[in-house]
């Protein structure tokens, strides 16, 4: 697919090829949305991802007002479906790039509370935690992730209610 081609080109440092492939993927996705029989949240999310990748390649990390449009797209996705974890994780990623570690942490914690073993949630933790010493994942979340069970989350939730 065009998106895979873009990711491969970006991984090899071929910026212009990646941009061209991401733009092609965006065009295809916009056509898919036009032909869809309704509003498909998954298509919205992929479009926001593509727009963000294009922003990063065109202008560098968060150096553009286009990122604001991407954040608005994710916010709209969450308005329609508040439990859509990938949108929360992408917003956490953007907050981190913008230097707002507190917002990144809060947003990621929301995603984690909904879906602790979701691939987006785990990848964000792995990407952020080791190279970024200021980003501390609360101990109760770390224990729950390490336990590979939701029992710790349930216990914490019960304790917070009492």
Protein backbone atom coordinates (compact mmCIF):
# COMPACT_ATOMS: atom_id res chain seq x y z
CA UNK A 1 0.00 0.00 0.00
CA UNK A 2 1.02 3.63 -0.36
CA UNK A 3 1.20 4.01 3.40
CA UNK A 4 3.61 1.08 3.79
CA UNK A 5 5.73 2.49 0.97
CA UNK A 6 5.81 5.85 2.76
CA UNK A 7 6.82 4.25 6.07
CA UNK A 8 9.61 2.31 4.35
CA UNK A 9 10.89 5.41 2.55
CA UNK A 10 10.78 7.44 5.76
CA UNK A 11 12.65 4.67 7.58
CA UNK A 12 15.38 4.85 4.94
CA UNK A 13 15.62 8.64 5.19
CA UNK A 14 14.10 9.26 1.76
CA UNK A 15 11.98 12.26 2.79
CA UNK A 16 10.61 13.28 -0.62
CA UNK A 17 9.66 9.70 -1.52
CA UNK A 18 7.95 9.31 1.84
CA UNK A 19 6.06 12.59 1.42
CA UNK A 20 4.92 11.59 -2.05
CA UNK A 21 3.73 8.18 -0.84
CA UNK A 22 1.94 9.66 2.22
CA UNK A 23 0.19 12.17 -0.04
CA UNK A 24 -0.86 9.34 -2.35
CA UNK A 25 -2.18 7.40 0.64
CA UNK A 26 -4.08 10.51 1.80
CA UNK A 27 -5.66 10.93 -1.65
CA UNK A 28 -6.75 7.27 -1.65
CA UNK A 29 -8.13 7.58 1.86
CA UNK A 30 -10.10 10.72 1.02
CA UNK A 31 -11.63 8.85 -1.92
CA UNK A 32 -12.49 5.90 0.37
CA UNK A 33 -14.20 8.29 2.81
CA UNK A 34 -16.15 9.84 -0.06
CA UNK A 35 -17.37 6.41 -1.17
CA UNK A 36 -18.13 5.11 2.33
CA UNK A 37 -21.79 4.70 3.26
CA UNK A 38 -21.31 6.58 6.49
CA UNK A 39 -18.76 8.12 8.79
CA UNK A 40 -16.18 5.44 9.48
CA UNK A 41 -14.15 6.32 12.57
CA UNK A 42 -11.25 4.13 11.45
CA UNK A 43 -10.91 6.14 8.23
CA UNK A 44 -10.90 9.39 10.23
CA UNK A 45 -8.15 8.05 12.48
CA UNK A 46 -5.94 6.91 9.60
CA UNK A 47 -6.42 10.26 7.87
CA UNK A 48 -5.31 12.08 11.03
CA UNK A 49 -2.26 9.78 11.25
CA UNK A 50 -1.34 10.49 7.63
CA UNK A 51 -1.79 14.23 8.10
CA UNK A 52 0.48 14.13 11.14
CA UNK A 53 3.19 12.18 9.29
CA UNK A 54 2.98 14.68 6.44
CA UNK A 55 3.30 17.57 8.93
CA UNK A 56 6.41 16.04 10.45
CA UNK A 57 8.04 15.44 7.07
CA UNK A 58 7.10 18.81 5.60
CA UNK A 59 7.83 21.07 8.54
CA UNK A 60 9.55 19.10 11.27
CA UNK A 61 8.12 18.21 14.66
CA UNK A 62 5.29 20.50 15.71
CA UNK A 63 6.73 23.42 13.76
CA UNK A 64 3.50 24.04 11.94
CA UNK A 65 -0.05 25.14 12.53
CA UNK A 66 -1.09 22.03 10.59
CA UNK A 67 -0.49 20.07 13.78
CA UNK A 68 -3.37 22.04 15.30
CA UNK A 69 -5.61 20.71 12.54
CA UNK A 70 -4.44 17.17 13.27
CA UNK A 71 -5.19 17.63 16.97
CA UNK A 72 -8.64 18.89 16.04
CA UNK A 73 -9.21 15.77 13.95
CA UNK A 74 -8.31 13.56 16.91
CA UNK A 75 -10.51 15.64 19.22
CA UNK A 76 -13.42 15.17 16.82
CA UNK A 77 -12.81 11.42 16.75
CA UNK A 78 -12.92 11.38 20.55
CA UNK A 79 -16.09 13.47 20.56
CA UNK A 80 -17.75 10.83 18.39
CA UNK A 81 -16.15 7.84 20.13
CA UNK A 82 -14.60 8.77 23.52
CA UNK A 83 -13.11 5.30 23.97
CA UNK A 84 -11.09 5.28 20.73
CA UNK A 85 -7.68 4.52 22.24
CA UNK A 86 -5.47 5.19 19.17
CA UNK A 87 -6.67 8.81 19.06
CA UNK A 88 -5.77 9.28 22.73
CA UNK A 89 -2.30 7.81 22.22
CA UNK A 90 -1.66 9.99 19.18
CA UNK A 91 -2.71 13.06 21.17
CA UNK A 92 -0.32 11.99 23.93
CA UNK A 93 2.43 11.67 21.33
CA UNK A 94 1.73 15.16 19.99
CA UNK A 95 1.67 16.62 23.52
CA UNK A 96 5.05 15.04 24.18
CA UNK A 97 6.49 16.48 20.95
CA UNK A 98 5.14 19.88 21.98
CA UNK A 99 6.94 19.55 25.30
CA UNK A 100 3.82 19.15 27.44
CA UNK A 101 4.81 16.03 29.36
CA UNK A 102 2.05 16.45 31.95
CA UNK A 103 -0.64 16.46 29.25
CA UNK A 104 1.06 13.54 27.48
CA UNK A 105 1.05 11.55 30.71
CA UNK A 106 -2.60 12.35 31.54
CA UNK A 107 -3.75 11.50 28.02
CA UNK A 108 -1.76 8.26 27.95
CA UNK A 109 -3.14 7.28 31.36
CA UNK A 110 -6.67 7.70 29.99
CA UNK A 111 -5.82 5.36 27.11
CA UNK A 112 -4.15 2.91 29.47
CA UNK A 113 -7.15 2.86 31.82
CA UNK A 114 -9.37 1.87 28.87
CA UNK A 115 -7.10 -0.62 27.15
CA UNK A 116 -3.92 -1.52 29.06
CA UNK A 117 -2.75 -4.11 26.54
CA UNK A 118 -3.69 -2.23 23.35
CA UNK A 119 -0.76 -2.19 20.93
CA UNK A 120 -0.82 1.64 20.65
CA UNK A 121 -0.66 1.98 24.45
CA UNK A 122 2.21 -0.48 24.87
CA UNK A 123 4.23 1.00 21.99
CA UNK A 124 3.86 4.52 23.39
CA UNK A 125 5.09 3.31 26.79
CA UNK A 126 8.09 1.57 25.21
CA UNK A 127 8.94 4.54 23.00
CA UNK A 128 8.66 7.16 25.71
CA UNK A 129 9.71 5.63 28.98
CA UNK A 130 13.36 4.67 28.39
CA UNK A 131 14.75 7.67 26.47
CA UNK A 132 12.70 10.26 28.33
CA UNK A 133 13.56 10.27 32.01
CA UNK A 134 11.11 13.08 32.77
CA UNK A 135 8.20 10.96 31.59
CA UNK A 136 7.41 8.80 34.58
CA UNK A 137 4.69 6.23 34.37
CA UNK A 138 2.94 5.94 37.74
CA UNK A 139 4.01 2.91 39.73
CA UNK A 140 0.51 1.42 39.85
CA UNK A 141 0.42 1.42 36.04
CA UNK A 142 3.91 -0.07 35.79
CA UNK A 143 3.00 -2.86 38.21
CA UNK A 144 -0.21 -3.62 36.35
CA UNK A 145 1.64 -3.75 33.03
CA UNK A 146 4.36 -5.93 34.46
CA UNK A 147 1.79 -8.26 36.06
CA UNK A 148 0.13 -8.63 32.64
CA UNK A 149 -3.24 -8.59 34.35
CA UNK A 150 -5.93 -6.08 35.08
CA UNK A 151 -6.26 -7.25 38.69
CA UNK A 152 -4.01 -4.42 39.90
CA UNK A 153 -6.13 -1.89 38.04
CA UNK A 154 -9.32 -3.28 39.50
CA UNK A 155 -7.86 -3.22 43.02
CA UNK A 156 -6.67 0.37 42.59
CA UNK A 157 -10.06 1.38 41.23
CA UNK A 158 -11.81 -0.25 44.21
CA UNK A 159 -9.40 1.45 46.65
CA UNK A 160 -9.99 4.85 45.07
CA UNK A 161 -13.75 4.45 45.44
CA UNK A 162 -13.57 3.64 49.16
